[in-house]
Amino acid sequence: MGTIVGTRLVLDGDQERVLSVPDGSNLAVLGAPGTGKTTVLVELIADRVTHRGYETDEVLVIAADRRAATRLRDVLAARVAVPTSGPLARALTSFAFSIVVSGNAAAGLPAPRLLTGGEQDVIIADLLSGDDEDGRSGDWPAHLDADVRRLPGFRGELRELMARAVESHVSPQLLSELGDRRMRPAWRAAGRFIEEYHEVVDSFRDQFYDSTELIHRATEIVESAGVDGTGLGAFSRLRLLAVDDAEELSAAGAELLRAFSRRGVAIVVAGDPDVASGGFRGASPDVVGRLPQILDAPAGSVVLGTGYRGTRELAAVYERIVSKVGTAAAGAQRRVDRPDRSDDASVLVSTPSSVAEQVSIVARELRERHVFGRVPWHDMAVVVRSRSQIAAIERGLAGLEVPTRVLAGGTALRDDPSVRAFVLAGRIALGECALDATAAVDLLTSVLGGFDRVELRRLRAALRQREADLEGNRSADELLVDAMQVPGSLTDLDTRTGRKAQSLADNLRAAAASAVGSASVEELLWGLWERSRLERPLVDASKGSGLAAEEADRVLDAIVALFAAARRAVERSPGDAPARFLDHLMESDLPEDTLAPRAAASAVVITTPAGTVDRDFDTVVVCGLQENGWPNMRQRGTLLSSGALADAAAGIDPTPADARTIVLHDELRLLARTVSRARNKLVVSAVSGEDASPSPFLPLFPPPTDGLVERHPLSLRGLTARLRRDLIVALERSEHAAAERAAVSLARLVHAGVDGASPDDWSGLLAPSTDAPLVDADEIVRVSPSRVQAFRTCGLHWLIDELGGSTSTVASGLGTLLHEVAETTESSDAADIWAAMATRWKELPFEADWQAGVEELKGKDLARRLAAYVTAFEARGGRVVGKEVAFEVPIALDEASAQTVADARADARPALAVLRGSIDRVEILSDGTVDIVDLKTGKHEATSDAGVVDNPQLGAYQLAFHDGAVPDVDGRDGAGAKLVVLSGTAKTKPFYEPRQAAFTSEEADAFRLSIARTAIEMSGAEFLAHVSTHCLDPFSFGRCRIHVIPEVTS
């Protein structure tokens, strides 16, 4: 098509026909993607200004959206190359807004304000909530109850119905009447609601319009303007109005064109109904084909028949897709001649078995195009069907070192982690949200706190150590909350983590003070940002490259968008409480519109089909072509039937089959648009696995290709890992030349500042910091009965737990709670046991409300099982002489040391161990013997006597009894020890009682010796990892696994 510069392009015959159309004539330009529709509109404007004497304020081009208008404006400015009084290209909403500004000014009315989707959602949510609270929600049908009306999806459909009503000239009263006539009670209720909505919006200080209302108002102004154009301002002299991508034009936009046509303005539209992407927004793909009817005036037609984009294979795929689509009053544009072009494997289809593999393949293909094809990152795009898929793809590609950017409007503000952190901090400052342990952790690990998980663990450990020094017994969670709430509670922790936590706590307290001082939400959020001192480090990081720079860019973009949304909220409703804005922000799933500049670094675009309007790319990836995803055959507006409103207003009765066909054709058009954006390469990916199936659209593409993932890494991280591995392997094999090549290459990467290339960054190269034993020779080895089995199973796992690497879970917390209740409660009634548990239920670390509900059922089941055991025990005539009975058994290590040859330093070992623990229940049976009981709530406990023969915990309890360390049982014989298994594994009865037979004196001495040997091993400097039987066993859930997996270099 040539390059648009200051001189006139050489156009093909069809394009010349567009330029030769007489002044004042309306024209529809039909053309498939790549036939030069935008180019010919630019040349048409340039021809009118340069050769036909038009002034620049007599011509204007309407683009599909603001981004497209910006690009087209720059192209037109360079092409026309004369001063202009305003932009030569505008988005339809911008065009309408300027008209309304002029019209209102001429009428003495205030300037209009545009309601963004997010702002309109806030107003609608408020009204719906107010109706429910006031008991005025009786008009809605039963299936649209209060719970449904609180859903963001319902509000979205309500906004869509409101837009369709404006486009169809359906007033609230008429909508209610249509609801009665068509037996749609939801329309009747919506009519009343819309009437209330208008009353509220009209009461605002400024005149607010949503985008559809704005266009409708602009149309009224154009229709009522005098012959001299009074009220049209800069557009009063308009002679030519061109529309690019006219298939995206809504019904309201078409009416605005008709209004200008009736004023004698020539209308020229260019488009292709086969690639319309705005059907879900009410766009009419038949605008180009039905231009005479829409304008109610004669209009010519030109079909552009020569294609300049894509390869023959790409063209064949596109043609197969559009052949399944209705023509929408057109169809001639599908016959396209394409000049001969090279056609080397331009379409690649992949069916990976998982989403992770899909992202890996996509990243590989993008890097290959960038490295081998010299294609800039920004000239490639990944297109997904739904906006909800964008975040996962963005994270996956970023993790594989593919720079990405999401086009404006890609995600809702509430989905951004940095925005959620600011909202959480704001709600805590306002008193709307409690600063509990979960909130404290969320804030500390957010952008506001800057903690990673290791730093958080260090802070917890420091707080616990301080508490222990003060002989306190509060949990780490309680200490964390206290540190965030109590001024000065962190001043004695003069460490980096302590100072960071103190800074966050000070920021929160200052925010709370400003909230008390009636700060607006904008002031509240800005204060949090300013005091965090994040601006400089984030700006500095964004100037670099790699993942850190991309993350900094993303955070800055999100924060700027948050401030812009807060500022608009304050301007719209100055008296609103800040909490109202924060609550609605977290409820709304709508992206916030923002004029904030986005990161300019070259990056792969991630978007939906609608986001590709006016764009083409060297390489396009269609990602996630899945069954039930693309096509999405769910009919739009099913709750409120917004799609049926226009037909109802026109007296048309569509059939369900018609509605499904419309949806299918819309889905095919979205796919056709996506495919048509590729100039040279198209990659299609559809997961085919146990949980996902490819789309029925997949057969429209060539058969899948195997072996898409090559061995050679095409990322710095992958290259670094390969070179490190090559170096280590070469050294192990004494291949000195290969080792030198790898080392030289790594040195070049080190010089370039590549992470991980320097040996200083490699794990496992430093000598051990100490080879001293865990317990010194003059210390006592302390052995816990409950930890002996863990040590014997895997010494490495035991050591990690011993050094603070363990983490509590809801399951372990539930078991601990039951043990404590069993100790303090005397009742054998399940209701009493559960009541005691319920009083401490909030102490458990639930991550979500649904989890609390599930665990409550488990808790009640455990209470029932414990009650059943206690009842059965009492019925057998037994009595309890102690609960949580503490004991200590000293064990000399001399004999065990002499028998242990694993370490030559036997003389440097401790001489004494202490077996210390507590027994859940010490019972006297009806025959007078002593029974030792250990309550168990875990899933994997033994349930038979054979399973506990060698149980070291029961053995430890028996040894304590044998040695007289258990009080109140002197002179009695032992009955042995048993587990009482209360967990759900006991299917056929409430509990199991696997028993370990009573120890003889010989068995007690043998067990004592085994504990002594275990104590010696626990006190040493080396610990055995049972790699095959534990560490790498996927069902062991050990924390040792990460420590035995070889490095990438091994």
PDB file of N, CA and C in Angstrom, residues 831-898:
ATOM      1  N   ALA A 831     -22.155 -31.687  72.221  1.00  0.00           N
ATOM      2  CA  ALA A 831     -22.535 -30.271  72.116  1.00  0.00           C
ATOM      3  C   ALA A 831     -21.657 -29.414  73.027  1.00  0.00           C
ATOM      4  N   ASP A 832     -21.364 -29.933  74.247  1.00  0.00           N
ATOM      5  CA  ASP A 832     -20.512 -29.166  75.163  1.00  0.00           C
ATOM      6  C   ASP A 832     -19.086 -29.062  74.627  1.00  0.00           C
ATOM      7  N   ILE A 833     -18.592 -30.150  74.069  1.00  0.00           N
ATOM      8  CA  ILE A 833     -17.230 -30.138  73.516  1.00  0.00           C
ATOM      9  C   ILE A 833     -17.145 -29.161  72.355  1.00  0.00           C
ATOM     10  N   TRP A 834     -18.143 -29.201  71.475  1.00  0.00           N
ATOM     11  CA  TRP A 834     -18.120 -28.273  70.346  1.00  0.00           C
ATOM     12  C   TRP A 834     -18.263 -26.823  70.819  1.00  0.00           C
ATOM     13  N   ALA A 835     -19.090 -26.587  71.805  1.00  0.00           N
ATOM     14  CA  ALA A 835     -19.264 -25.226  72.320  1.00  0.00           C
ATOM     15  C   ALA A 835     -17.933 -24.677  72.826  1.00  0.00           C
ATOM     16  N   ALA A 836     -17.148 -25.530  73.501  1.00  0.00           N
ATOM     17  CA  ALA A 836     -15.834 -25.087  73.972  1.00  0.00           C
ATOM     18  C   ALA A 836     -14.901 -24.802  72.801  1.00  0.00           C
ATOM     19  N   MET A 837     -14.989 -25.599  71.750  1.00  0.00           N
ATOM     20  CA  MET A 837     -14.167 -25.356  70.568  1.00  0.00           C
ATOM     21  C   MET A 837     -14.595 -24.074  69.866  1.00  0.00           C
ATOM     22  N   ALA A 838     -15.900 -23.835  69.797  1.00  0.00           N
ATOM     23  CA  ALA A 838     -16.425 -22.683  69.061  1.00  0.00           C
ATOM     24  C   ALA A 838     -15.967 -21.362  69.670  1.00  0.00           C
ATOM     25  N   THR A 839     -15.771 -21.351  71.015  1.00  0.00           N
ATOM     26  CA  THR A 839     -15.358 -20.094  71.652  1.00  0.00           C
ATOM     27  C   THR A 839     -13.969 -19.658  71.187  1.00  0.00           C
ATOM     28  N   ARG A 840     -13.179 -20.567  70.652  1.00  0.00           N
ATOM     29  CA  ARG A 840     -11.822 -20.247  70.190  1.00  0.00           C
ATOM     30  C   ARG A 840     -11.674 -20.459  68.691  1.00  0.00           C
ATOM     31  N   TRP A 841     -12.774 -20.545  67.985  1.00  0.00           N
ATOM     32  CA  TRP A 841     -12.754 -20.895  66.562  1.00  0.00           C
ATOM     33  C   TRP A 841     -11.991 -19.857  65.733  1.00  0.00           C
ATOM     34  N   LYS A 842     -12.101 -18.589  66.110  1.00  0.00           N
ATOM     35  CA  LYS A 842     -11.468 -17.529  65.320  1.00  0.00           C
ATOM     36  C   LYS A 842      -9.944 -17.544  65.408  1.00  0.00           C
ATOM     37  N   GLU A 843      -9.399 -18.354  66.318  1.00  0.00           N
ATOM     38  CA  GLU A 843      -7.949 -18.450  66.429  1.00  0.00           C
ATOM     39  C   GLU A 843      -7.337 -19.230  65.273  1.00  0.00           C
ATOM     40  N   LEU A 844      -8.154 -20.013  64.574  1.00  0.00           N
ATOM     41  CA  LEU A 844      -7.627 -20.825  63.469  1.00  0.00           C
ATOM     42  C   LEU A 844      -7.386 -19.940  62.235  1.00  0.00           C
ATOM     43  N   PRO A 845      -6.320 -20.223  61.470  1.00  0.00           N
ATOM     44  CA  PRO A 845      -5.919 -19.348  60.344  1.00  0.00           C
ATOM     45  C   PRO A 845      -6.652 -19.661  59.049  1.00  0.00           C
ATOM     46  N   PHE A 846      -7.950 -19.369  58.998  1.00  0.00           N
ATOM     47  CA  PHE A 846      -8.708 -19.634  57.774  1.00  0.00           C
ATOM     48  C   PHE A 846      -8.360 -18.601  56.705  1.00  0.00           C
ATOM     49  N   GLU A 847      -8.249 -19.075  55.457  1.00  0.00           N
ATOM     50  CA  GLU A 847      -7.950 -18.173  54.348  1.00  0.00           C
ATOM     51  C   GLU A 847      -9.217 -17.616  53.717  1.00  0.00           C
ATOM     52  N   ALA A 848     -10.348 -18.237  53.950  1.00  0.00           N
ATOM     53  CA  ALA A 848     -11.600 -17.776  53.338  1.00  0.00           C
ATOM     54  C   ALA A 848     -12.771 -18.276  54.183  1.00  0.00           C
ATOM     55  N   ASP A 849     -13.912 -17.617  54.022  1.00  0.00           N
ATOM     56  CA  ASP A 849     -15.099 -17.989  54.786  1.00  0.00           C
ATOM     57  C   ASP A 849     -15.553 -19.410  54.468  1.00  0.00           C
ATOM     58  N   TRP A 850     -15.439 -19.783  53.173  1.00  0.00           N
ATOM     59  CA  TRP A 850     -15.897 -21.131  52.809  1.00  0.00           C
ATOM     60  C   TRP A 850     -15.053 -22.188  53.511  1.00  0.00           C
ATOM     61  N   GLN A 851     -13.750 -21.901  53.694  1.00  0.00           N
ATOM     62  CA  GLN A 851     -12.885 -22.858  54.383  1.00  0.00           C
ATOM     63  C   GLN A 851     -13.293 -22.999  55.844  1.00  0.00           C
ATOM     64  N   ALA A 852     -13.662 -21.885  56.470  1.00  0.00           N
ATOM     65  CA  ALA A 852     -14.131 -21.943  57.856  1.00  0.00           C
ATOM     66  C   ALA A 852     -15.368 -22.828  57.962  1.00  0.00           C
ATOM     67  N   GLY A 853     -16.256 -22.733  56.970  1.00  0.00           N
ATOM     68  CA  GLY A 853     -17.454 -23.562  56.982  1.00  0.00           C
ATOM     69  C   GLY A 853     -17.137 -25.040  56.861  1.00  0.00           C
ATOM     70  N   VAL A 854     -16.197 -25.362  55.965  1.00  0.00           N
ATOM     71  CA  VAL A 854     -15.810 -26.771  55.791  1.00  0.00           C
ATOM     72  C   VAL A 854     -15.166 -27.305  57.067  1.00  0.00           C
ATOM     73  N   GLU A 855     -14.254 -26.516  57.638  1.00  0.00           N
ATOM     74  CA  GLU A 855     -13.562 -26.972  58.843  1.00  0.00           C
ATOM     75  C   GLU A 855     -14.499 -27.042  60.044  1.00  0.00           C
ATOM     76  N   GLU A 856     -15.538 -26.231  60.050  1.00  0.00           N
ATOM     77  CA  GLU A 856     -16.507 -26.315  61.146  1.00  0.00           C
ATOM     78  C   GLU A 856     -17.190 -27.677  61.150  1.00  0.00           C
ATOM     79  N   LEU A 857     -17.508 -28.187  59.972  1.00  0.00           N
ATOM     80  CA  LEU A 857     -18.095 -29.530  59.891  1.00  0.00           C
ATOM     81  C   LEU A 857     -17.123 -30.575  60.427  1.00  0.00           C
ATOM     82  N   LYS A 858     -15.832 -30.416  60.091  1.00  0.00           N
ATOM     83  CA  LYS A 858     -14.827 -31.352  60.598  1.00  0.00           C
ATOM     84  C   LYS A 858     -14.699 -31.228  62.118  1.00  0.00           C
ATOM     85  N   GLY A 859     -14.729 -29.986  62.612  1.00  0.00           N
ATOM     86  CA  GLY A 859     -14.627 -29.772  64.046  1.00  0.00           C
ATOM     87  C   GLY A 859     -15.775 -30.414  64.802  1.00  0.00           C
ATOM     88  N   LYS A 860     -16.981 -30.270  64.288  1.00  0.00           N
ATOM     89  CA  LYS A 860     -18.136 -30.884  64.952  1.00  0.00           C
ATOM     90  C   LYS A 860     -18.046 -32.409  64.904  1.00  0.00           C
ATOM     91  N   ASP A 861     -17.492 -32.915  63.802  1.00  0.00           N
ATOM     92  CA  ASP A 861     -17.327 -34.368  63.699  1.00  0.00           C
ATOM     93  C   ASP A 861     -16.303 -34.869  64.723  1.00  0.00           C
ATOM     94  N   LEU A 862     -15.205 -34.124  64.896  1.00  0.00           N
ATOM     95  CA  LEU A 862     -14.214 -34.506  65.906  1.00  0.00           C
ATOM     96  C   LEU A 862     -14.808 -34.444  67.309  1.00  0.00           C
ATOM     97  N   ALA A 863     -15.608 -33.417  67.581  1.00  0.00           N
ATOM     98  CA  ALA A 863     -16.261 -33.313  68.888  1.00  0.00           C
ATOM     99  C   ALA A 863     -17.163 -34.518  69.135  1.00  0.00           C
ATOM    100  N   ARG A 864     -17.884 -34.931  68.094  1.00  0.00           N
ATOM    101  CA  ARG A 864     -18.777 -36.096  68.221  1.00  0.00           C
ATOM    102  C   ARG A 864     -17.974 -37.367  68.521  1.00  0.00           C
ATOM    103  N   ARG A 865     -16.853 -37.525  67.836  1.00  0.00           N
ATOM    104  CA  ARG A 865     -16.035 -38.728  68.018  1.00  0.00           C
ATOM    105  C   ARG A 865     -15.382 -38.752  69.402  1.00  0.00           C
ATOM    106  N   LEU A 866     -14.879 -37.578  69.855  1.00  0.00           N
ATOM    107  CA  LEU A 866     -14.284 -37.524  71.189  1.00  0.00           C
ATOM    108  C   LEU A 866     -15.336 -37.834  72.250  1.00  0.00           C
ATOM    109  N   ALA A 867     -16.528 -37.279  72.077  1.00  0.00           N
ATOM    110  CA  ALA A 867     -17.609 -37.554  73.033  1.00  0.00           C
ATOM    111  C   ALA A 867     -17.948 -39.037  73.058  1.00  0.00           C
ATOM    112  N   ALA A 868     -17.929 -39.672  71.895  1.00  0.00           N
ATOM    113  CA  ALA A 868     -18.224 -41.106  71.831  1.00  0.00           C
ATOM    114  C   ALA A 868     -17.172 -41.917  72.575  1.00  0.00           C
ATOM    115  N   TYR A 869     -15.890 -41.509  72.437  1.00  0.00           N
ATOM    116  CA  TYR A 869     -14.831 -42.242  73.162  1.00  0.00           C
ATOM    117  C   TYR A 869     -14.979 -42.061  74.672  1.00  0.00           C
ATOM    118  N   VAL A 870     -15.164 -40.824  75.112  1.00  0.00           N
ATOM    119  CA  VAL A 870     -15.272 -40.570  76.548  1.00  0.00           C
ATOM    120  C   VAL A 870     -16.467 -41.321  77.137  1.00  0.00           C
ATOM    121  N   THR A 871     -17.571 -41.326  76.419  1.00  0.00           N
ATOM    122  CA  THR A 871     -18.766 -42.037  76.886  1.00  0.00           C
ATOM    123  C   THR A 871     -18.492 -43.530  77.011  1.00  0.00           C
ATOM    124  N   ALA A 872     -17.841 -44.099  75.992  1.00  0.00           N
ATOM    125  CA  ALA A 872     -17.537 -45.536  76.023  1.00  0.00           C
ATOM    126  C   ALA A 872     -16.552 -45.861  77.147  1.00  0.00           C
ATOM    127  N   PHE A 873     -15.556 -44.975  77.350  1.00  0.00           N
ATOM    128  CA  PHE A 873     -14.579 -45.201  78.413  1.00  0.00           C
ATOM    129  C   PHE A 873     -15.258 -45.190  79.785  1.00  0.00           C
ATOM    130  N   GLU A 874     -16.128 -44.224  79.992  1.00  0.00           N
ATOM    131  CA  GLU A 874     -16.819 -44.149  81.284  1.00  0.00           C
ATOM    132  C   GLU A 874     -17.733 -45.345  81.485  1.00  0.00           C
ATOM    133  N   ALA A 875     -18.332 -45.825  80.394  1.00  0.00           N
ATOM    134  CA  ALA A 875     -19.220 -46.982  80.499  1.00  0.00           C
ATOM    135  C   ALA A 875     -18.457 -48.243  80.882  1.00  0.00           C
ATOM    136  N   ARG A 876     -17.150 -48.279  80.544  1.00  0.00           N
ATOM    137  CA  ARG A 876     -16.349 -49.458  80.906  1.00  0.00           C
ATOM    138  C   ARG A 876     -15.827 -49.381  82.345  1.00  0.00           C
ATOM    139  N   GLY A 877     -16.181 -48.307  83.050  1.00  0.00           N
ATOM    140  CA  GLY A 877     -15.801 -48.187  84.448  1.00  0.00           C
ATOM    141  C   GLY A 877     -14.435 -47.593  84.684  1.00  0.00           C
ATOM    142  N   GLY A 878     -13.880 -46.954  83.713  1.00  0.00           N
ATOM    143  CA  GLY A 878     -12.571 -46.348  83.887  1.00  0.00           C
ATOM    144  C   GLY A 878     -12.665 -44.945  84.466  1.00  0.00           C
ATOM    145  N   ARG A 879     -11.513 -44.432  84.893  1.00  0.00           N
ATOM    146  CA  ARG A 879     -11.459 -43.058  85.363  1.00  0.00           C
ATOM    147  C   ARG A 879     -10.143 -42.429  84.927  1.00  0.00           C
ATOM    148  N   VAL A 880     -10.171 -41.101  84.773  1.00  0.00           N
ATOM    149  CA  VAL A 880      -9.012 -40.348  84.303  1.00  0.00           C
ATOM    150  C   VAL A 880      -8.280 -39.782  85.503  1.00  0.00           C
ATOM    151  N   VAL A 881      -6.967 -40.022  85.577  1.00  0.00           N
ATOM    152  CA  VAL A 881      -6.187 -39.470  86.689  1.00  0.00           C
ATOM    153  C   VAL A 881      -5.311 -38.300  86.246  1.00  0.00           C
ATOM    154  N   GLY A 882      -5.272 -38.043  84.954  1.00  0.00           N
ATOM    155  CA  GLY A 882      -4.481 -36.903  84.500  1.00  0.00           C
ATOM    156  C   GLY A 882      -4.669 -36.621  83.015  1.00  0.00           C
ATOM    157  N   LYS A 883      -4.627 -35.314  82.692  1.00  0.00           N
ATOM    158  CA  LYS A 883      -4.676 -34.889  81.292  1.00  0.00           C
ATOM    159  C   LYS A 883      -3.492 -33.970  81.025  1.00  0.00           C
ATOM    160  N   GLU A 884      -2.926 -34.138  79.855  1.00  0.00           N
ATOM    161  CA  GLU A 884      -1.732 -33.371  79.495  1.00  0.00           C
ATOM    162  C   GLU A 884      -0.700 -33.472  80.623  1.00  0.00           C
ATOM    163  N   VAL A 885      -0.406 -34.714  80.989  1.00  0.00           N
ATOM    164  CA  VAL A 885       0.493 -35.003  82.105  1.00  0.00           C
ATOM    165  C   VAL A 885       1.935 -34.850  81.634  1.00  0.00           C
ATOM    166  N   ALA A 886       2.634 -33.878  82.194  1.00  0.00           N
ATOM    167  CA  ALA A 886       4.017 -33.616  81.803  1.00  0.00           C
ATOM    168  C   ALA A 886       4.964 -34.607  82.476  1.00  0.00           C
ATOM    169  N   PHE A 887       6.054 -34.951  81.775  1.00  0.00           N
ATOM    170  CA  PHE A 887       7.046 -35.867  82.349  1.00  0.00           C
ATOM    171  C   PHE A 887       8.420 -35.543  81.778  1.00  0.00           C
ATOM    172  N   GLU A 888       9.449 -35.974  82.507  1.00  0.00           N
ATOM    173  CA  GLU A 888      10.830 -35.891  82.048  1.00  0.00           C
ATOM    174  C   GLU A 888      11.540 -37.195  82.408  1.00  0.00           C
ATOM    175  N   VAL A 889      12.276 -37.742  81.452  1.00  0.00           N
ATOM    176  CA  VAL A 889      13.040 -38.962  81.683  1.00  0.00           C
ATOM    177  C   VAL A 889      14.483 -38.691  81.295  1.00  0.00           C
ATOM    178  N   PRO A 890      15.405 -38.610  82.265  1.00  0.00           N
ATOM    179  CA  PRO A 890      16.821 -38.437  81.910  1.00  0.00           C
ATOM    180  C   PRO A 890      17.390 -39.731  81.347  1.00  0.00           C
ATOM    181  N   ILE A 891      18.212 -39.575  80.305  1.00  0.00           N
ATOM    182  CA  ILE A 891      18.798 -40.741  79.648  1.00  0.00           C
ATOM    183  C   ILE A 891      20.287 -40.490  79.471  1.00  0.00           C
ATOM    184  N   ALA A 892      21.101 -41.343  80.088  1.00  0.00           N
ATOM    185  CA  ALA A 892      22.552 -41.230  79.928  1.00  0.00           C
ATOM    186  C   ALA A 892      22.945 -41.697  78.536  1.00  0.00           C
ATOM    187  N   LEU A 893      23.885 -40.987  77.923  1.00  0.00           N
ATOM    188  CA  LEU A 893      24.271 -41.287  76.548  1.00  0.00           C
ATOM    189  C   LEU A 893      25.591 -42.048  76.454  1.00  0.00           C
ATOM    190  N   ASP A 894      26.202 -42.423  77.592  1.00  0.00           N
ATOM    191  CA  ASP A 894      27.517 -43.060  77.548  1.00  0.00           C
ATOM    192  C   ASP A 894      27.488 -44.367  76.775  1.00  0.00           C
ATOM    193  N   GLU A 895      26.559 -45.243  77.124  1.00  0.00           N
ATOM    194  CA  GLU A 895      26.514 -46.544  76.475  1.00  0.00           C
ATOM    195  C   GLU A 895      26.215 -46.404  74.994  1.00  0.00           C
ATOM    196  N   ALA A 896      25.258 -45.516  74.669  1.00  0.00           N
ATOM    197  CA  ALA A 896      24.913 -45.317  73.255  1.00  0.00           C
ATOM    198  C   ALA A 896      26.081 -44.719  72.484  1.00  0.00           C
ATOM    199  N   SER A 897      26.846 -43.806  73.121  1.00  0.00           N
ATOM    200  CA  SER A 897      27.989 -43.195  72.458  1.00  0.00           C
ATOM    201  C   SER A 897      29.037 -44.234  72.135  1.00  0.00           C
ATOM    202  N   ALA A 898      29.248 -45.162  73.061  1.00  0.00           N
ATOM    203  CA  ALA A 898      30.251 -46.194  72.828  1.00  0.00           C
ATOM    204  C   ALA A 898      29.861 -47.115  71.693  1.00  0.00           C
TER     205      ALA A 898
END
